[in-house]
Tab-separated table of C-alpha atoms in Angstrom:
chain	number	residue	atom	x	y	z
A	1	MET	CA	-67.246	-51.427	94.273
A	2	ASN	CA	-64.043	-50.289	92.579
A	3	SER	CA	-61.127	-48.114	93.670
A	4	GLU	CA	-61.347	-46.045	90.494
A	5	ARG	CA	-63.839	-43.182	90.453
A	6	PRO	CA	-65.688	-43.170	88.232
A	7	PHE	CA	-65.594	-46.874	87.429
A	8	CYS	CA	-65.514	-46.061	83.707
A	9	LEU	CA	-65.000	-42.696	82.032
A	10	MET	CA	-66.965	-43.465	78.885
A	11	PRO	CA	-70.397	-41.964	79.710
A	12	PHE	CA	-68.716	-38.750	80.864
A	13	ILE	CA	-66.339	-38.090	77.959
A	14	HIS	CA	-67.217	-40.449	75.096
A	15	TYR	CA	-69.755	-40.402	72.238
A	16	HIS	CA	-69.974	-43.547	70.111
A	17	VAL	CA	-72.106	-43.897	66.971
A	18	GLY	CA	-72.468	-47.415	65.579
A	19	ASN	CA	-74.752	-49.536	63.429
A	20	ALA	CA	-77.936	-47.806	62.199
A	21	GLY	CA	-76.997	-44.617	64.075
A	22	ASN	CA	-77.326	-46.160	67.526
A	23	VAL	CA	-75.420	-44.232	70.181
A	24	LYS	CA	-73.968	-46.493	72.871
A	25	ALA	CA	-71.595	-46.317	75.804
A	26	CYS	CA	-68.729	-47.658	73.685
A	27	CYS	CA	-67.955	-50.047	70.845
A	28	VAL	CA	-67.978	-53.191	73.027
A	29	ALA	CA	-70.770	-52.709	75.593
A	30	ASN	CA	-74.383	-52.970	74.467
A	31	ILE	CA	-75.553	-50.024	76.555
A	32	PRO	CA	-77.802	-47.858	74.334
A	33	TYR	CA	-78.356	-44.157	74.881
A	34	GLY	CA	-80.404	-43.314	71.791
A	35	ASN	CA	-80.173	-42.872	68.030
A	36	CYS	CA	-78.511	-39.937	66.289
A	37	ASN	CA	-80.849	-40.276	63.293
A	38	LYS	CA	-83.916	-39.772	65.480
A	39	GLN	CA	-82.759	-37.614	68.387
A	40	SER	CA	-80.734	-34.469	68.849
A	41	PHE	CA	-77.272	-34.527	70.357
A	42	ASN	CA	-78.450	-32.826	73.548
A	43	GLU	CA	-81.373	-35.230	73.960
A	44	ILE	CA	-78.966	-38.158	73.926
A	45	TRP	CA	-76.135	-36.600	75.936
A	46	GLN	CA	-78.409	-35.411	78.757
A	47	ASP	CA	-80.990	-38.213	78.707
A	48	GLU	CA	-81.977	-40.516	81.566
A	49	ALA	CA	-80.191	-43.567	80.091
A	50	ILE	CA	-76.741	-41.990	80.136
A	51	ASN	CA	-77.307	-40.217	83.471
A	52	LYS	CA	-78.231	-43.490	85.174
A	53	LEU	CA	-74.985	-45.026	83.989
A	54	ARG	CA	-73.012	-41.983	85.119
A	55	ALA	CA	-74.522	-42.226	88.582
A	56	LYS	CA	-73.620	-45.901	88.843
A	57	PHE	CA	-70.050	-45.370	87.674
A	58	LYS	CA	-69.536	-42.407	90.029
A	59	ASN	CA	-70.172	-44.831	92.883
A	60	GLY	CA	-67.448	-47.128	91.593
A	61	GLU	CA	-70.013	-49.707	90.455
A	62	SER	CA	-69.816	-51.690	87.227
A	63	ASP	CA	-72.727	-52.649	84.997
A	64	PRO	CA	-73.495	-56.243	83.914
A	65	ARG	CA	-73.531	-55.036	80.316
A	66	CYS	CA	-69.820	-54.209	80.723
A	67	ALA	CA	-69.020	-57.929	80.641
A	68	VAL	CA	-66.540	-57.682	77.742
A	69	CYS	CA	-64.184	-55.405	79.677
A	70	LEU	CA	-64.694	-57.203	82.973
A	71	LYS	CA	-63.990	-60.645	81.505
A	72	LEU	CA	-60.932	-59.365	79.664
A	73	GLU	CA	-59.534	-57.822	82.845
A	74	GLU	CA	-60.204	-60.997	84.844
A	75	ALA	CA	-58.337	-63.013	82.199
A	76	GLY	CA	-55.261	-60.802	82.363
A	77	GLY	CA	-55.881	-58.565	79.356
A	78	LYS	CA	-56.180	-54.790	79.202
A	79	SER	CA	-59.721	-53.533	78.580
A	80	ILE	CA	-60.994	-50.430	76.820
A	81	ARG	CA	-62.127	-49.236	80.251
A	82	GLN	CA	-58.573	-49.385	81.606
A	83	GLU	CA	-57.074	-47.936	78.453
A	84	THR	CA	-59.459	-44.974	78.551
A	85	HIS	CA	-58.486	-44.209	82.159
A	86	GLU	CA	-54.836	-44.185	81.055
A	87	ARG	CA	-55.320	-42.014	77.973
A	88	PHE	CA	-57.639	-39.531	79.689
A	89	SER	CA	-56.024	-39.582	83.127
A	90	ALA	CA	-56.804	-35.890	83.674
A	91	PHE	CA	-60.479	-36.844	83.980
A	92	LYS	CA	-60.095	-39.478	86.695
A	93	ALA	CA	-61.610	-37.157	89.275
A	94	TYR	CA	-64.186	-36.088	86.733
A	95	GLU	CA	-67.577	-34.809	87.859
A	96	GLU	CA	-69.423	-32.976	85.105
A	97	LYS	CA	-68.491	-31.758	81.654
A	98	GLN	CA	-70.840	-30.164	79.151
A	99	GLN	CA	-69.518	-31.880	76.049
A	100	PRO	CA	-67.787	-35.171	75.199
A	101	VAL	CA	-64.088	-34.895	74.377
A	102	TYR	CA	-63.675	-38.340	72.798
A	103	PHE	CA	-65.684	-39.363	69.720
A	104	ASP	CA	-65.946	-42.723	67.952
A	105	ILE	CA	-68.052	-42.337	64.808
A	106	ARG	CA	-68.693	-45.292	62.492
A	107	PHE	CA	-70.214	-43.696	59.386
A	108	SER	CA	-71.006	-46.933	57.577
A	109	ASN	CA	-69.794	-50.482	57.012
A	110	ALA	CA	-67.997	-49.519	53.771
A	111	CYS	CA	-64.916	-51.731	53.524
A	112	ASN	CA	-62.795	-53.377	50.835
A	113	PHE	CA	-61.794	-56.326	53.058
A	114	ALA	CA	-63.739	-59.403	54.164
A	115	CYS	CA	-61.652	-60.522	57.137
A	116	ARG	CA	-62.475	-63.951	58.528
A	117	THR	CA	-63.045	-62.610	62.038
A	118	CYS	CA	-65.334	-59.808	60.834
A	119	TRP	CA	-69.011	-59.691	59.724
A	120	HIS	CA	-71.415	-57.810	57.454
A	121	GLY	CA	-72.229	-55.164	60.058
A	122	ALA	CA	-68.622	-53.965	59.928
A	123	SER	CA	-67.785	-54.737	56.293
A	124	SER	CA	-69.782	-54.265	53.103
A	125	SER	CA	-67.479	-56.785	51.403
A	126	TRP	CA	-68.929	-59.536	53.590
A	127	PHE	CA	-72.377	-59.194	52.021
A	128	THR	CA	-71.971	-61.593	49.085
A	129	GLU	CA	-71.056	-64.418	51.451
A	130	ALA	CA	-73.180	-63.390	54.419
A	131	LYS	CA	-76.481	-63.179	52.547
A	132	PRO	CA	-76.695	-66.811	51.334
A	133	LEU	CA	-75.458	-67.919	54.771
A	134	LYS	CA	-78.238	-65.823	56.370
A	135	ARG	CA	-75.679	-63.804	58.329
A	136	SER	CA	-76.295	-60.421	56.718
A	137	LEU	CA	-77.382	-57.454	58.812
A	138	GLY	CA	-79.493	-55.983	56.017
A	139	ASN	CA	-80.550	-56.420	52.399
A	140	THR	CA	-77.792	-54.294	50.871
A	141	ALA	CA	-74.022	-54.500	51.015
A	142	LEU	CA	-73.548	-50.889	52.150
A	143	LEU	CA	-75.195	-49.987	55.452
A	144	GLN	CA	-75.261	-46.281	56.286
A	145	ASN	CA	-75.211	-45.522	59.991
A	146	ILE	CA	-75.818	-41.779	59.623
A	147	ASN	CA	-78.734	-40.967	57.325
A	148	ASP	CA	-78.242	-37.198	57.026
A	149	PHE	CA	-74.630	-36.160	57.446
A	150	GLU	CA	-75.332	-32.424	57.198
A	151	ASN	CA	-77.826	-32.714	60.038
A	152	PHE	CA	-75.322	-34.765	62.022
A	153	ILE	CA	-72.744	-31.984	61.710
A	154	ALA	CA	-75.361	-29.378	62.643
A	155	GLU	CA	-76.239	-31.354	65.791
A	156	ASN	CA	-72.736	-32.458	66.809
A	157	GLY	CA	-70.508	-29.772	65.310
A	158	GLU	CA	-70.137	-27.676	68.454
A	159	ALA	CA	-69.022	-30.705	70.460
A	160	LEU	CA	-66.738	-31.966	67.682
A	161	LEU	CA	-64.932	-28.634	67.676
A	162	GLN	CA	-64.070	-29.192	71.344
A	163	ALA	CA	-62.979	-32.801	70.928
A	164	GLU	CA	-59.576	-33.906	72.154
A	165	GLU	CA	-59.684	-37.156	70.206
A	166	ILE	CA	-61.708	-38.586	67.336
A	167	TYR	CA	-61.347	-42.309	66.745
A	168	PHE	CA	-62.155	-43.663	63.295
A	169	ALA	CA	-62.839	-47.346	62.722
A	170	GLY	CA	-64.779	-49.519	60.364
A	171	GLY	CA	-65.938	-50.448	58.107
A	172	GLU	CA	-62.792	-48.977	56.651
A	173	PRO	CA	-62.645	-45.270	57.575
A	174	LEU	CA	-60.339	-44.357	54.686
A	175	MET	CA	-63.096	-45.495	52.311
A	176	SER	CA	-65.793	-43.302	53.855
A	177	GLU	CA	-66.654	-40.013	52.122
A	178	GLU	CA	-68.137	-38.689	55.370
A	179	HIS	CA	-64.760	-39.161	57.040
A	180	TYR	CA	-63.118	-36.757	54.586
A	181	THR	CA	-65.998	-34.303	54.917
A	182	LEU	CA	-65.544	-34.288	58.684
A	183	LEU	CA	-61.793	-33.718	58.392
A	184	GLN	CA	-62.438	-30.783	56.088
A	185	TYR	CA	-64.977	-29.413	58.578
A	186	LEU	CA	-62.344	-29.553	61.329
A	187	ILE	CA	-59.764	-27.890	59.073
A	188	ASP	CA	-62.163	-25.132	57.995
A	189	ASN	CA	-62.931	-24.415	61.644
A	190	LYS	CA	-59.249	-24.480	62.615
A	191	HIS	CA	-59.646	-27.360	65.042
A	192	THR	CA	-56.561	-29.308	64.056
A	193	LYS	CA	-54.684	-29.718	67.340
A	194	LEU	CA	-56.767	-32.684	68.473
A	195	ARG	CA	-55.686	-36.308	68.100
A	196	LEU	CA	-56.939	-38.294	65.088
A	197	ARG	CA	-56.765	-41.997	65.861
A	198	TYR	CA	-57.457	-44.702	63.282
A	199	ASN	CA	-58.100	-48.402	63.211
A	200	THR	CA	-57.580	-49.017	59.502
A	201	ASN	CA	-56.558	-51.815	57.174
A	202	PHE	CA	-54.246	-49.191	55.632
A	203	SER	CA	-54.776	-50.477	52.103
A	204	VAL	CA	-55.693	-47.148	50.469
A	205	LEU	CA	-54.228	-43.663	50.761
A	206	GLU	CA	-56.521	-42.220	48.059
A	207	PHE	CA	-60.289	-42.517	47.784
A	208	LYS	CA	-62.474	-40.832	45.158
A	209	GLY	CA	-59.973	-38.041	44.661
A	210	HIS	CA	-59.291	-37.584	48.372
A	211	GLN	CA	-55.581	-37.858	49.149
A	212	ILE	CA	-55.490	-38.670	52.852
A	213	LEU	CA	-51.955	-37.317	53.322
A	214	ASN	CA	-53.169	-33.879	52.199
A	215	TYR	CA	-55.537	-33.947	55.173
A	216	TRP	CA	-53.257	-35.546	57.753
A	217	LYS	CA	-50.453	-33.057	57.211
A	218	GLN	CA	-52.788	-30.314	58.471
A	219	PHE	CA	-53.298	-31.988	61.863
A	220	ASP	CA	-50.850	-31.999	64.760
A	221	ASP	CA	-51.364	-35.544	66.006
A	222	VAL	CA	-52.323	-38.598	63.921
A	223	GLU	CA	-52.063	-42.169	65.132
A	224	ILE	CA	-52.468	-45.156	62.806
A	225	LEU	CA	-53.355	-48.552	64.259
A	226	ALA	CA	-52.911	-50.781	61.238
A	227	SER	CA	-55.124	-53.874	61.314
A	228	ILE	CA	-52.694	-56.553	60.267
A	229	ASP	CA	-52.911	-60.004	61.855
A	230	ALA	CA	-50.045	-61.765	60.107
A	231	HIS	CA	-47.505	-61.076	57.393
A	232	GLN	CA	-47.339	-62.235	53.796
A	233	LYS	CA	-49.579	-65.177	52.764
A	234	LEU	CA	-51.065	-65.917	56.182
A	235	GLY	CA	-52.017	-62.258	56.593
A	236	GLU	CA	-53.687	-62.313	53.188
A	237	TYR	CA	-55.535	-65.494	54.146
A	238	ILE	CA	-56.922	-64.080	57.406
A	239	ARG	CA	-57.897	-60.724	55.925
A	240	LYS	CA	-59.341	-61.196	52.439
A	241	GLY	CA	-58.276	-58.173	50.393
A	242	PHE	CA	-55.018	-57.637	52.261
A	243	ASN	CA	-51.871	-57.317	50.139
A	244	TRP	CA	-48.623	-57.507	52.075
A	245	VAL	CA	-46.551	-55.729	49.402
A	246	LYS	CA	-49.051	-52.864	49.123
A	247	PHE	CA	-49.147	-52.554	52.914
A	248	VAL	CA	-45.363	-52.101	53.073
A	249	GLU	CA	-45.502	-49.570	50.199
A	250	ASN	CA	-48.152	-47.509	52.003
A	251	ARG	CA	-46.050	-47.577	55.158
A	252	GLU	CA	-43.154	-46.088	53.201
A	253	ALA	CA	-45.419	-43.360	51.807
A	254	ILE	CA	-46.041	-41.817	55.246
A	255	ARG	CA	-42.518	-42.143	56.642
A	256	GLU	CA	-41.621	-38.510	55.995
A	257	PHE	CA	-44.438	-37.283	58.265
A	258	SER	CA	-42.985	-37.336	61.764
A	259	HIS	CA	-46.281	-36.353	63.408
A	260	ILE	CA	-47.974	-39.549	62.155
A	261	LYS	CA	-47.473	-42.343	64.662
A	262	PHE	CA	-47.701	-45.781	63.051
A	263	LYS	CA	-48.394	-49.013	64.927
A	264	ILE	CA	-49.483	-52.484	63.964
A	265	ALA	CA	-52.681	-53.529	65.720
A	266	PRO	CA	-53.269	-57.265	65.300
A	267	THR	CA	-56.543	-58.824	66.343
A	268	ILE	CA	-55.582	-61.716	68.601
A	269	SER	CA	-57.634	-64.706	67.532
A	270	VAL	CA	-57.281	-68.425	66.903
A	271	LEU	CA	-56.059	-67.500	63.424
A	272	SER	CA	-53.324	-65.103	64.440
A	273	ILE	CA	-51.907	-65.871	67.875
A	274	ALA	CA	-49.371	-68.567	66.910
A	275	ASN	CA	-47.819	-66.299	64.276
A	276	LEU	CA	-47.726	-63.182	66.462
A	277	PRO	CA	-44.011	-63.294	67.378
A	278	GLU	CA	-43.027	-63.708	63.719
A	279	LEU	CA	-45.289	-60.829	62.683
A	280	TYR	CA	-43.695	-58.523	65.214
A	281	LYS	CA	-40.140	-59.578	64.329
A	282	THR	CA	-40.788	-59.254	60.586
A	283	CYS	CA	-42.233	-55.755	60.968
A	284	LEU	CA	-39.174	-54.757	62.992
A	285	GLU	CA	-36.747	-56.229	60.470
A	286	LEU	CA	-38.418	-54.354	57.599
A	287	ASP	CA	-38.586	-51.109	59.605
A	288	VAL	CA	-42.382	-51.101	59.356
A	289	ILE	CA	-42.516	-50.259	63.072
A	290	GLN	CA	-40.240	-49.187	65.880
A	291	LYS	CA	-39.941	-51.497	68.869
A	292	GLU	CA	-42.708	-49.852	70.890
A	293	ASP	CA	-45.242	-49.564	68.029
A	294	PHE	CA	-47.448	-52.506	68.927
A	295	TYR	CA	-51.103	-52.517	70.018
A	296	ILE	CA	-53.156	-55.668	70.499
A	297	ASN	CA	-56.892	-56.197	70.297
A	298	ILE	CA	-57.981	-59.460	71.906
A	299	LEU	CA	-61.038	-60.930	70.205
A	300	GLU	CA	-63.799	-62.326	72.388
A	301	ARG	CA	-66.556	-63.252	69.905
A	302	PRO	CA	-67.381	-65.296	67.994
A	303	TYR	CA	-66.141	-67.866	70.494
A	304	TYR	CA	-64.800	-70.213	67.823
A	305	TYR	CA	-62.216	-67.536	66.997
A	306	ASN	CA	-61.471	-66.801	70.668
A	307	THR	CA	-58.023	-68.101	71.626
A	308	LYS	CA	-59.558	-69.798	74.664
A	309	ALA	CA	-61.141	-72.239	72.198
A	310	ILE	CA	-57.755	-73.680	71.244
A	311	PRO	CA	-57.213	-77.240	72.582
A	312	ALA	CA	-54.855	-77.537	75.547
A	313	HIS	CA	-51.978	-79.263	73.738
A	314	ILE	CA	-51.895	-76.518	71.088
A	315	LYS	CA	-52.104	-73.819	73.761
A	316	ASP	CA	-49.035	-75.395	75.398
A	317	ALA	CA	-47.124	-75.340	72.118
A	318	ILE	CA	-48.004	-71.674	71.545
A	319	ALA	CA	-46.956	-70.753	75.088
A	320	LYS	CA	-43.594	-72.486	74.556
A	321	SER	CA	-43.032	-70.616	71.303
A	322	PHE	CA	-43.679	-67.354	73.145
A	323	GLU	CA	-41.022	-68.323	75.729
A	324	LYS	CA	-38.516	-68.513	72.875
A	325	PHE	CA	-39.707	-65.113	71.695
A	326	TYR	CA	-39.139	-63.643	75.174
A	327	LEU	CA	-35.505	-64.808	75.073
A	328	TRP	CA	-35.053	-63.105	71.709
A	329	ALA	CA	-36.854	-60.007	73.026
A	330	ASN	CA	-34.541	-59.710	76.025
A	331	GLU	CA	-31.499	-59.999	73.777
A	332	ASN	CA	-32.895	-57.256	71.544
A	333	SER	CA	-34.075	-54.849	74.259
A	334	ILE	CA	-37.762	-55.041	73.373
A	335	PRO	CA	-39.759	-52.653	75.620
A	336	LEU	CA	-41.544	-54.102	78.637
A	337	SER	CA	-44.776	-52.503	77.405
A	338	VAL	CA	-44.632	-54.761	74.343
A	339	LEU	CA	-43.652	-57.872	76.294
A	340	LYS	CA	-46.562	-57.270	78.636
A	341	GLN	CA	-48.949	-57.352	75.690
A	342	PHE	CA	-47.549	-60.689	74.532
A	343	GLU	CA	-47.939	-61.997	78.064
A	344	GLU	CA	-51.542	-60.766	78.132
A	345	CYS	CA	-52.257	-62.847	75.016
A	346	ILE	CA	-51.030	-66.030	76.711
A	347	THR	CA	-52.668	-65.270	80.056
A	348	TYR	CA	-55.988	-64.608	78.342
A	349	MET	CA	-55.727	-67.747	76.174
A	350	GLN	CA	-55.036	-69.960	79.189
A	351	ALA	CA	-57.580	-68.341	81.514
A	352	GLU	CA	-60.485	-70.541	80.425
A	353	ASP	CA	-61.175	-73.714	78.480
A	354	LEU	CA	-63.513	-72.988	75.597
A	355	SER	CA	-62.286	-75.900	73.487
A	356	LYS	CA	-65.895	-77.019	73.015
A	357	HIS	CA	-65.917	-74.396	70.247
A	358	TRP	CA	-62.884	-75.872	68.443
A	359	LYS	CA	-64.987	-78.039	66.153
A	360	ALA	CA	-66.948	-74.941	65.150
A	361	PHE	CA	-63.638	-73.264	64.258
A	362	LEU	CA	-62.649	-76.190	62.068
A	363	LYS	CA	-66.069	-76.195	60.423
A	364	GLU	CA	-65.973	-72.429	59.810
A	365	THR	CA	-62.476	-72.668	58.363
A	366	GLU	CA	-63.496	-75.457	55.996
A	367	LEU	CA	-66.639	-73.553	54.949
A	368	PHE	CA	-64.810	-70.366	54.018
A	369	ASP	CA	-61.915	-72.221	52.416
A	370	LYS	CA	-64.468	-73.681	50.001
A	371	LEU	CA	-66.380	-70.422	49.496
A	372	ARG	CA	-63.213	-68.461	48.809
A	373	GLU	CA	-61.268	-71.249	47.140
A	374	GLU	CA	-58.510	-70.670	49.658
A	375	SER	CA	-56.244	-72.819	51.744
A	376	SER	CA	-53.522	-71.861	54.165
A	377	GLU	CA	-50.800	-74.411	54.658
A	378	ASP	CA	-49.264	-72.068	57.252
A	379	LEU	CA	-52.433	-72.250	59.347
A	380	LYS	CA	-52.584	-76.037	59.103
A	381	VAL	CA	-49.011	-76.336	60.323
A	382	LEU	CA	-49.519	-73.857	63.145
A	383	PHE	CA	-52.607	-75.542	64.524
A	384	GLU	CA	-52.246	-79.134	63.330
A	385	ILE	CA	-55.791	-78.861	61.951
A	386	ASN	CA	-55.721	-82.136	60.034
A	387	ASN	CA	-54.348	-84.105	62.974
A	388	THR	CA	-56.637	-82.428	65.509
A	389	ASN	CA	-59.683	-82.959	63.332
A	390	SER	CA	-59.006	-86.677	62.981
A	391	ASN	CA	-58.610	-87.080	66.744
A	392	SER	CA	-61.671	-85.060	67.759
């Protein structure tokens, strides 16, 4: 049992559409409700699958399929479950509501990046490498999640026009035509006071004639969570397609819009954690962010990219480097909310020993270095890969 009622708000307020049109409890729990390509909105939203979960959560019970959030909380991190309770605190005593107020719609896997911690299901750019490695989700690079967008709007439009928040993620949402069509639908129906929230690589502000700033300026509340794991060359190494200079230019392009909140949202993985303090400090120095504009996403799978897989002696070195960062942070009045996130990264990393996956990380790194004809000296220095490999 749990002191919070309901245990999780998702099945009461949230509607998530993912790969192949599957509607699930959220983006991390494999709890299926139905498929938006085969069923109506009402069939899914009022069906037995979602009602069973609601009943369980009303009793303060968790579900074994919620393991991602539960494990993250146990390890000292903040889960999507906890974050949703914070952001939608008015619904903590929630009983029944006719429509969801929080949407997460993944239109397709269209993306111009092939980040090392990603996969074909979330990026079309992964296809050329994933197919020969037998890691592809389908036989084409582009995978459409919603087959008939007009029908989707007809089924979901009434609920969308009552939404308090729509979250867009990837693929890369700014490279999805359906995303722009949906924004225009909201504008045409004068539903522009909701929150638009994005997880985006922030590499493009124009797509097929669509100027995103022309859309965003018509909404009251826009939040950008920019997926950047490191700065300069290391950032470009982790996220294939990333260009540090272009990223900074795009940041400048939205500065005049005060209603657009901009944060960096690094994925905390084996590849990024050691450089995290320098990323934050660099973004502050260049005025890319304000002190509080920081939002972490701790990666769990694949396990060879999970920070728990780092060998103990390297974990110790990373923890010590963070102690130095804390001293700098105190001298520079960095908000406690940011410091807590850094602490969560270390607590999570040290919560469990998954170093049995370290060899798989080294192997994966070597494989993709060869495939992409890349090499990161920064990464080798940070993790002593050559030395560690010879001693393993």
